[in-house]
Tab-separated table of C-alpha atoms and ligand atoms in Angstrom:
chain	number	residue	atom	x	y	z
A	1	MET	CA	-34.558	-23.023	-2.270
A	2	GLU	CA	-31.795	-20.430	-2.471
A	3	PRO	CA	-29.131	-20.571	0.230
A	4	GLY	CA	-30.013	-18.085	2.928
A	5	GLU	CA	-33.724	-18.082	2.074
A	6	PRO	CA	-35.826	-18.433	5.260
A	7	ARG	CA	-37.369	-21.877	5.663
A	8	GLU	CA	-41.004	-22.481	6.419
A	9	PRO	CA	-41.443	-23.384	10.106
A	10	ARG	CA	-42.217	-27.068	10.340
A	11	GLU	CA	-45.054	-28.456	12.392
A	12	PRO	CA	-43.800	-30.607	15.242
A	13	GLY	CA	-44.921	-34.133	14.420
A	14	PRO	CA	-44.141	-37.596	15.572
A	15	GLY	CA	-40.490	-38.004	16.365
A	16	ALA	CA	-40.145	-34.236	16.907
A	17	GLU	CA	-37.983	-34.773	19.936
A	18	THR	CA	-35.361	-36.759	18.066
A	19	ALA	CA	-35.399	-34.332	15.121
A	20	ALA	CA	-35.036	-31.274	17.398
A	21	ALA	CA	-31.254	-31.356	17.575
A	22	PRO	CA	-30.536	-31.348	13.842
A	23	ARG	CA	-33.220	-28.727	13.271
A	24	TRP	CA	-31.673	-26.511	15.907
A	25	GLU	CA	-28.291	-26.919	14.195
A	26	GLU	CA	-29.885	-26.088	10.881
A	27	ALA	CA	-31.531	-22.967	12.275
A	28	LYS	CA	-28.322	-21.871	13.946
A	29	THR	CA	-26.372	-22.222	10.692
A	30	PHE	CA	-29.071	-20.287	8.902
A	31	TYR	CA	-28.981	-17.402	11.375
A	32	ASP	CA	-25.192	-17.450	11.516
A	33	ASN	CA	-25.172	-16.963	7.773
A	34	LEU	CA	-27.613	-14.084	8.053
A	35	ALA	CA	-25.431	-12.179	10.509
A	36	PRO	CA	-22.923	-9.766	8.960
A	37	LYS	CA	-19.548	-11.417	8.297
A	38	LYS	CA	-17.574	-11.197	11.492
A	39	LYS	CA	-14.688	-8.823	11.025
A	40	PRO	CA	-11.417	-9.410	12.837
A	41	LYS	CA	-10.510	-6.941	15.542
A	42	SER	CA	-7.957	-4.217	14.825
A	43	PRO	CA	-4.418	-5.151	15.793
A	44	LYS	CA	-2.396	-3.100	18.249
A	45	PRO	CA	-0.468	-0.491	16.203
A	46	GLN	CA	2.896	-1.301	17.809
A	47	ASN	CA	2.631	-4.955	16.697
A	48	ALA	CA	1.138	-4.465	13.253
A	49	VAL	CA	2.687	-3.224	10.035
A	50	THR	CA	0.835	0.083	9.739
A	51	ILE	CA	0.057	1.429	6.283
A	52	ALA	CA	-1.417	4.933	6.212
A	53	VAL	CA	-3.216	5.894	3.015
A	54	SER	CA	-4.805	9.201	2.127
A	55	SER	CA	-8.343	9.420	0.790
A	56	ARG	CA	-7.162	10.474	-2.688
A	57	ALA	CA	-4.681	7.593	-2.782
A	58	LEU	CA	-7.384	5.057	-1.912
A	59	PHE	CA	-10.204	6.543	-3.988
A	60	ARG	CA	-10.520	8.580	-7.147
A	61	MET	CA	-11.771	12.077	-6.454
A	62	ASP	CA	-11.018	13.818	-9.762
A	63	GLU	CA	-14.462	15.363	-10.155
A	64	GLU	CA	-14.492	16.492	-6.516
A	65	GLN	CA	-11.045	18.054	-6.897
A	66	ARG	CA	-12.216	19.916	-9.989
A	67	ILE	CA	-15.246	21.287	-8.115
A	68	TYR	CA	-13.008	22.381	-5.250
A	69	ALA	CA	-10.578	24.142	-7.578
A	70	GLU	CA	-13.254	25.839	-9.687
A	71	GLN	CA	-16.076	26.481	-7.205
A	72	GLY	CA	-14.505	26.500	-3.747
A	73	VAL	CA	-14.858	24.576	-0.536
A	74	GLU	CA	-18.587	25.196	0.125
A	75	GLU	CA	-19.607	23.784	-3.244
A	76	TYR	CA	-17.154	20.927	-2.756
A	77	VAL	CA	-18.706	19.886	0.570
A	78	ARG	CA	-22.236	20.316	-0.847
A	79	TYR	CA	-21.351	18.020	-3.767
A	80	GLN	CA	-19.884	15.407	-1.431
A	81	LEU	CA	-23.015	15.449	0.739
A	82	GLN	CA	-25.300	15.138	-2.285
A	83	HIS	CA	-23.309	12.096	-3.433
A	84	GLU	CA	-22.893	10.615	0.024
A	85	ASN	CA	-24.436	7.276	-0.905
A	86	GLU	CA	-22.457	6.966	-4.104
A	87	PRO	CA	-19.167	5.149	-3.480
A	88	PHE	CA	-15.968	6.636	-4.859
A	89	SER	CA	-14.199	4.736	-7.637
A	90	PRO	CA	-11.046	2.873	-6.608
A	91	GLY	CA	-7.879	4.993	-6.603
A	92	PRO	CA	-4.237	3.998	-7.221
A	93	ALA	CA	-3.670	2.523	-3.729
A	94	PHE	CA	-6.864	0.448	-3.862
A	95	PRO	CA	-5.448	-2.787	-5.396
A	96	PHE	CA	-2.482	-2.537	-2.997
A	97	VAL	CA	-4.801	-2.262	0.019
A	98	LYS	CA	-6.894	-5.195	-1.272
A	99	ALA	CA	-3.713	-7.267	-1.595
A	100	LEU	CA	-2.674	-6.333	1.981
A	101	GLU	CA	-6.040	-7.598	3.167
A	102	ALA	CA	-5.620	-10.847	1.214
A	103	VAL	CA	-2.289	-11.388	3.020
A	104	ASN	CA	-3.975	-10.614	6.354
A	105	THR	CA	-6.610	-13.282	5.684
A	106	ARG	CA	-3.869	-15.875	5.151
A	107	LEU	CA	-1.952	-14.710	8.246
A	108	ARG	CA	-5.065	-14.926	10.419
A	109	GLU	CA	-5.717	-18.476	9.199
A	110	LEU	CA	-2.178	-19.488	10.195
A	111	TYR	CA	-1.832	-17.357	13.341
A	112	PRO	CA	-5.328	-16.633	14.692
A	113	ASP	CA	-4.095	-14.857	17.831
A	114	SER	CA	-1.314	-12.759	16.342
A	115	ASP	CA	-1.384	-8.985	15.818
A	116	ASP	CA	1.426	-9.319	13.304
A	117	VAL	CA	-0.659	-8.261	10.297
A	118	PHE	CA	-1.076	-5.183	8.118
A	119	ASP	CA	-3.161	-2.432	9.706
A	120	ILE	CA	-4.541	0.116	7.268
A	121	VAL	CA	-5.254	3.631	8.496
A	122	LEU	CA	-7.066	6.214	6.396
A	123	VAL	CA	-5.418	9.588	6.903
A	124	THR	CA	-7.210	12.574	5.442
A	125	ASN	CA	-7.523	16.304	5.977
A	126	ASN	CA	-10.966	16.225	4.383
A	127	HIS	CA	-13.933	18.011	5.868
A	128	ALA	CA	-15.655	15.871	8.516
A	129	GLN	CA	-18.847	15.807	6.416
A	130	VAL	CA	-16.973	13.954	3.682
A	131	GLY	CA	-16.134	11.274	6.237
A	132	VAL	CA	-19.563	9.661	5.821
A	133	ARG	CA	-19.014	9.205	2.088
A	134	LEU	CA	-15.579	7.731	2.815
A	135	ILE	CA	-17.055	5.293	5.345
A	136	ASN	CA	-19.815	4.363	2.891
A	137	SER	CA	-17.217	3.710	0.202
A	138	ILE	CA	-15.076	1.583	2.531
A	139	ASN	CA	-18.118	-0.487	3.461
A	140	HIS	CA	-19.233	-0.722	-0.155
A	141	TYR	CA	-15.932	-2.351	-1.141
A	142	ASP	CA	-15.854	-4.415	2.062
A	143	LEU	CA	-12.477	-2.986	3.068
A	144	PHE	CA	-11.266	-3.528	6.593
A	145	ILE	CA	-10.256	-0.018	7.617
A	146	GLU	CA	-11.201	0.719	11.194
A	147	ARG	CA	-8.794	3.517	11.908
A	148	PHE	CA	-9.605	6.914	10.512
A	149	CYS	CA	-7.511	9.950	11.063
A	150	MET	CA	-9.281	13.137	9.993
A	151	THR	CA	-6.806	15.894	10.616
A	152	GLY	CA	-9.133	18.820	9.863
A	153	GLY	CA	-6.605	20.546	7.634
A	154	ASN	CA	-3.607	19.969	9.909
A	155	SER	CA	-0.508	18.153	8.785
A	156	PRO	CA	-0.799	14.388	9.308
A	157	ILE	CA	2.850	13.964	10.348
A	158	CYS	CA	2.385	13.818	14.122
A	159	TYR	CA	-0.466	11.327	13.647
A	160	LEU	CA	1.712	9.178	11.417
A	161	LYS	CA	4.248	8.937	14.213
A	162	ALA	CA	1.594	8.196	16.821
A	163	TYR	CA	0.244	5.363	14.657
A	164	HIS	CA	3.743	3.834	14.289
A	165	THR	CA	3.404	4.199	10.527
A	166	ASN	CA	5.531	1.832	8.442
A	167	LEU	CA	4.455	3.372	5.125
A	168	TYR	CA	2.493	6.484	4.179
A	169	LEU	CA	0.949	6.791	0.713
A	170	SER	CA	-0.614	10.031	-0.435
A	171	ALA	CA	-1.463	11.890	-3.632
A	172	ASP	CA	-0.104	15.100	-2.079
A	173	ALA	CA	3.615	15.465	-2.822
A	174	GLU	CA	4.108	18.155	-0.161
A	175	LYS	CA	2.738	15.979	2.641
A	176	VAL	CA	4.903	13.095	1.453
A	177	GLN	CA	7.984	15.324	1.452
A	178	GLU	CA	7.199	16.376	5.024
A	179	ALA	CA	6.919	12.749	6.087
A	180	ILE	CA	10.204	11.788	4.386
A	181	ASP	CA	11.934	14.744	6.064
A	182	GLU	CA	10.688	13.357	9.383
A	183	GLY	CA	12.163	9.943	8.618
A	184	ILE	CA	8.841	8.239	7.807
A	185	ALA	CA	8.753	5.920	4.781
A	186	ALA	CA	6.447	7.714	2.363
A	187	ALA	CA	5.670	8.050	-1.327
A	188	THR	CA	3.424	10.013	-3.666
A	189	ILE	CA	1.252	7.524	-5.501
A	190	PHE	CA	0.218	7.877	-9.151
A	191	SER	CA	-2.465	6.121	-11.168
A	192	PRO	CA	-1.262	4.149	-14.165
A	193	ASN	CA	-2.127	5.449	-17.630
A	194	ARG	CA	-3.886	2.203	-18.395
A	195	ASP	CA	-5.208	-0.702	-16.374
A	196	VAL	CA	-3.208	-3.889	-15.999
A	197	ALA	CA	-4.736	-6.725	-13.980
A	198	VAL	CA	-2.844	-7.488	-10.761
A	199	SER	CA	-2.825	-10.609	-8.597
A	200	GLN	CA	-5.719	-10.921	-6.138
A	201	SER	CA	-3.933	-13.422	-3.924
A	202	GLN	CA	-0.265	-12.377	-3.907
A	203	LEU	CA	0.989	-8.962	-2.812
A	204	ARG	CA	3.804	-7.837	-5.138
A	205	VAL	CA	5.987	-4.891	-4.199
A	206	ALA	CA	8.827	-3.593	-6.380
A	207	PHE	CA	11.563	-1.278	-5.133
A	208	ASP	CA	14.235	0.758	-6.843
A	209	GLY	CA	17.591	0.433	-5.039
A	210	ASP	CA	19.512	3.701	-4.820
A	211	ALA	CA	17.770	6.447	-2.844
A	212	VAL	CA	14.847	4.114	-2.060
A	213	LEU	CA	16.090	1.008	-0.207
A	214	PHE	CA	19.629	2.391	-0.057
A	215	SER	CA	20.874	5.899	0.662
A	216	ASP	CA	21.748	8.140	-2.277
A	217	GLU	CA	25.506	7.997	-1.637
A	218	SER	CA	26.252	6.154	-4.888
A	219	GLU	CA	23.853	8.254	-6.909
A	220	ARG	CA	25.792	11.331	-5.806
A	221	ILE	CA	28.866	9.874	-7.499
A	222	VAL	CA	26.972	9.372	-10.775
A	223	LYS	CA	25.730	12.960	-10.655
A	224	ALA	CA	29.121	14.426	-9.769
A	225	HIS	CA	31.530	12.251	-11.769
A	226	GLY	CA	29.543	10.238	-14.319
A	227	LEU	CA	28.821	6.544	-14.820
A	228	ASP	CA	32.381	5.261	-15.389
A	229	ARG	CA	33.577	6.612	-12.081
A	230	PHE	CA	30.454	5.178	-10.417
A	231	PHE	CA	31.228	1.662	-11.740
A	232	GLU	CA	34.825	1.886	-10.498
A	233	HIS	CA	33.684	3.180	-7.129
A	234	GLU	CA	31.068	0.457	-6.636
A	235	LYS	CA	33.535	-2.272	-7.576
A	236	ALA	CA	36.103	-0.887	-5.144
A	237	HIS	CA	33.492	-0.647	-2.351
A	238	GLU	CA	31.705	-3.894	-3.128
A	239	ASN	CA	32.121	-5.167	0.435
A	240	LYS	CA	31.142	-1.941	2.143
A	241	PRO	CA	27.375	-1.941	2.725
A	242	LEU	CA	25.438	1.109	1.599
A	243	ALA	CA	23.631	3.167	4.224
A	244	GLN	CA	19.895	2.592	4.481
A	245	GLY	CA	17.348	4.534	2.439
A	246	PRO	CA	13.806	5.622	3.364
A	247	LEU	CA	12.008	2.404	2.313
A	248	LYS	CA	14.393	-0.076	3.953
A	249	GLY	CA	12.142	-0.367	7.000
A	250	PHE	CA	9.143	-1.279	4.850
A	251	LEU	CA	11.073	-4.054	3.066
A	252	GLU	CA	12.127	-5.261	6.504
A	253	ALA	CA	8.488	-5.343	7.652
A	254	LEU	CA	7.487	-7.314	4.542
A	255	GLY	CA	10.363	-9.712	5.208
A	256	ARG	CA	9.176	-10.223	8.786
A	257	LEU	CA	5.707	-11.244	7.569
A	258	GLN	CA	7.173	-13.422	4.792
A	259	LYS	CA	9.105	-15.387	7.417
A	260	LYS	CA	5.811	-16.231	9.136
A	261	PHE	CA	4.797	-18.096	5.982
A	262	TYR	CA	8.241	-19.663	5.536
A	263	SER	CA	8.159	-21.070	9.053
A	264	LYS	CA	4.937	-22.902	8.118
A	265	GLY	CA	6.659	-24.417	5.091
A	266	LEU	CA	5.014	-21.999	2.667
A	267	ARG	CA	8.029	-20.370	1.052
A	268	LEU	CA	6.913	-21.235	-2.464
A	269	GLU	CA	3.280	-20.264	-1.867
A	270	CYS	CA	4.130	-17.099	0.076
A	271	PRO	CA	1.488	-14.439	-0.651
A	272	ILE	CA	4.091	-11.649	-0.450
A	273	ARG	CA	6.709	-11.255	-3.178
A	274	THR	CA	9.318	-8.503	-3.364
A	275	TYR	CA	11.431	-7.255	-6.261
A	276	LEU	CA	14.511	-5.089	-6.571
A	277	VAL	CA	14.303	-3.255	-9.897
A	278	THR	CA	17.447	-1.211	-10.323
A	279	ALA	CA	19.226	0.601	-13.132
A	280	ARG	CA	22.509	-0.819	-11.781
A	281	SER	CA	24.141	-3.463	-13.940
A	282	ALA	CA	24.726	-6.910	-12.505
A	283	ALA	CA	28.376	-7.189	-13.507
A	284	SER	CA	29.717	-3.851	-12.360
A	285	SER	CA	27.599	-2.544	-9.512
A	286	GLY	CA	25.006	-5.191	-8.661
A	287	ALA	CA	27.086	-7.065	-6.102
A	288	ARG	CA	27.230	-4.118	-3.716
A	289	ALA	CA	23.418	-3.830	-3.749
A	290	LEU	CA	22.936	-7.538	-3.001
A	291	LYS	CA	25.668	-7.622	-0.370
A	292	THR	CA	24.119	-4.592	1.338
A	293	LEU	CA	20.747	-6.356	1.596
A	294	ARG	CA	22.493	-9.453	2.886
A	295	SER	CA	24.329	-7.424	5.536
A	296	TRP	CA	20.928	-6.250	6.803
A	297	GLY	CA	19.615	-9.818	6.892
A	298	LEU	CA	17.177	-8.924	4.097
A	299	GLU	CA	16.591	-10.143	0.590
A	300	THR	CA	14.183	-9.540	-2.243
A	301	ASP	CA	12.630	-12.549	-3.969
A	302	GLU	CA	13.861	-11.267	-7.306
A	303	ALA	CA	16.636	-8.836	-8.188
A	304	LEU	CA	16.552	-7.311	-11.652
A	305	PHE	CA	19.537	-5.351	-12.902
A	306	LEU	CA	18.575	-3.306	-15.916
A	307	ALA	CA	21.909	-1.622	-16.651
A	308	GLY	CA	20.138	1.581	-17.540
A	309	ALA	CA	17.349	0.014	-19.652
A	310	PRO	CA	13.817	1.397	-19.095
A	311	LYS	CA	11.974	-0.113	-16.129
A	312	GLY	CA	8.416	0.154	-17.515
A	313	PRO	CA	8.422	-2.939	-19.795
A	314	LEU	CA	9.854	-5.161	-17.076
A	315	LEU	CA	7.374	-3.894	-14.494
A	316	GLU	CA	4.584	-4.652	-16.931
A	317	LYS	CA	5.670	-8.308	-16.745
A	318	ILE	CA	6.014	-8.330	-12.930
A	319	ARG	CA	2.667	-6.578	-12.402
A	320	PRO	CA	3.419	-5.243	-8.917
A	321	HIS	CA	0.704	-3.595	-6.837
A	322	ILE	CA	3.147	-0.771	-6.291
A	323	PHE	CA	6.600	0.261	-7.513
A	324	PHE	CA	8.744	2.775	-5.590
A	325	ASP	CA	11.353	4.998	-7.247
A	326	ASP	CA	13.083	8.261	-6.343
A	327	GLN	CA	13.196	9.523	-9.933
A	328	MET	CA	10.088	10.879	-11.619
A	329	PHE	CA	11.503	9.698	-14.936
A	330	HIS	CA	11.160	6.060	-13.830
A	331	VAL	CA	7.807	6.693	-12.132
A	332	ALA	CA	6.462	8.109	-15.418
A	333	GLY	CA	7.906	5.155	-17.379
A	334	ALA	CA	6.182	2.702	-15.043
A	335	GLN	CA	2.866	4.581	-15.212
A	336	GLU	CA	3.055	4.570	-19.007
A	337	MET	CA	3.158	0.760	-19.011
A	338	GLY	CA	0.228	0.302	-16.615
A	339	THR	CA	2.033	0.078	-13.248
A	340	VAL	CA	0.941	1.919	-10.101
A	341	ALA	CA	4.102	3.862	-9.303
A	342	ALA	CA	5.011	5.860	-6.219
A	343	HIS	CA	7.605	8.593	-5.997
A	344	VAL	CA	9.934	8.701	-2.985
A	345	PRO	CA	11.123	12.314	-2.702
A	346	TYR	CA	14.540	11.610	-1.258
A	347	GLY	CA	18.159	12.076	-2.282
A	348	VAL	CA	20.233	13.961	-4.791
A	349	ALA	CA	17.810	13.391	-7.706
A	350	GLN	CA	15.336	15.759	-6.014
A	351	ALA	CA	17.710	18.736	-6.085
A	352	SER	CA	16.446	20.090	-9.404
A	353	ARG	CA	12.822	19.381	-8.540
A	354	ARG	CA	12.980	21.259	-5.266
A	355	THR	CA	14.111	24.494	-6.924
A	356	ALA	CA	10.844	24.686	-8.886
A	357	PRO	CA	8.089	23.010	-6.871
A	358	ALA	CA	4.652	22.789	-8.459
A	359	LYS	CA	2.519	24.537	-5.810
A	360	GLN	CA	-1.047	23.457	-5.391
A	361	ALA	CA	-3.353	23.430	-2.401
A	362	PRO	CA	-5.790	20.566	-2.782
A	363	PRO	CA	-8.535	19.975	-0.214
A	364	ALA	CA	-7.595	16.377	0.427
A	365	GLN	CA	-4.403	14.416	0.417
B	1	MG	MG1	17.134	5.471	-7.557
């Protein structure tokens, strides 16, 4: 008999009374297994680490985008309705969200009553009719996303604040820029050019340093005076912590959850691992980066100083679920080598980009 297959009812016979208890247990187990897997309740947003993802970050919608661009909104909605029962393919944020949920499972085992977990919110300006296909897709992949925010074409920024968002990931660079300008940690997420398998059980997050975890104050010196002056400056200011950058708060949130594993003696088996991947060189300018993190009471599990070498090959070895950088050059290099990379539009490196923005008005973020 297959597990879960209904059993034939047995005739009560001699000794039925004594056998009743185990049979009842058996039946209860059987029906418990039949019931849908009990999902945990949503945590309170102010306690959780809230990750807002857009529909195009979570799922691939290339064909739908093409229909929207070529045939307009009516045809787009019609297509979505016709394909309502067909789940979307996973998008660039999908493995990241899966890894967040794997961490949540471990946290709930260790701290069953705590709200200190990741809470994933789907933020989209899609047409309400498309919502059913999104819900179907979420259920198809067994994702735990209870909060939906359908903004009906409005900017998601005020919702992001209301949800106490710790990180916002979108495929729409304009929305991300708006969020960054409002002081919300945000990044435009890009699919890798090829697939690289990522860990199912350990969340790995890689950060650039300057203009991501740190402010862009040192990068301004490189741009204005060149690398030699930058090295001198960083050496001279080694003990002066850098100001914080847009993603510092997210690293802090990851650190807070990591400590929950450490306090249970699970430092080595911690299902969250963080990486600093910086173009700084260890000898000349690395100390200031590390001392800054230390001054904040933060650390990354690994710190990799590339001294200007390309980041892509190293990221290919780390296999993070997401890598954040403020320079499109590094984002493209990471993508090339199979890493999901996210662009943080902050700091002096954006100056040239902002003068010639690529305008596009997609239907969904
Ligand atoms: Mg940088």
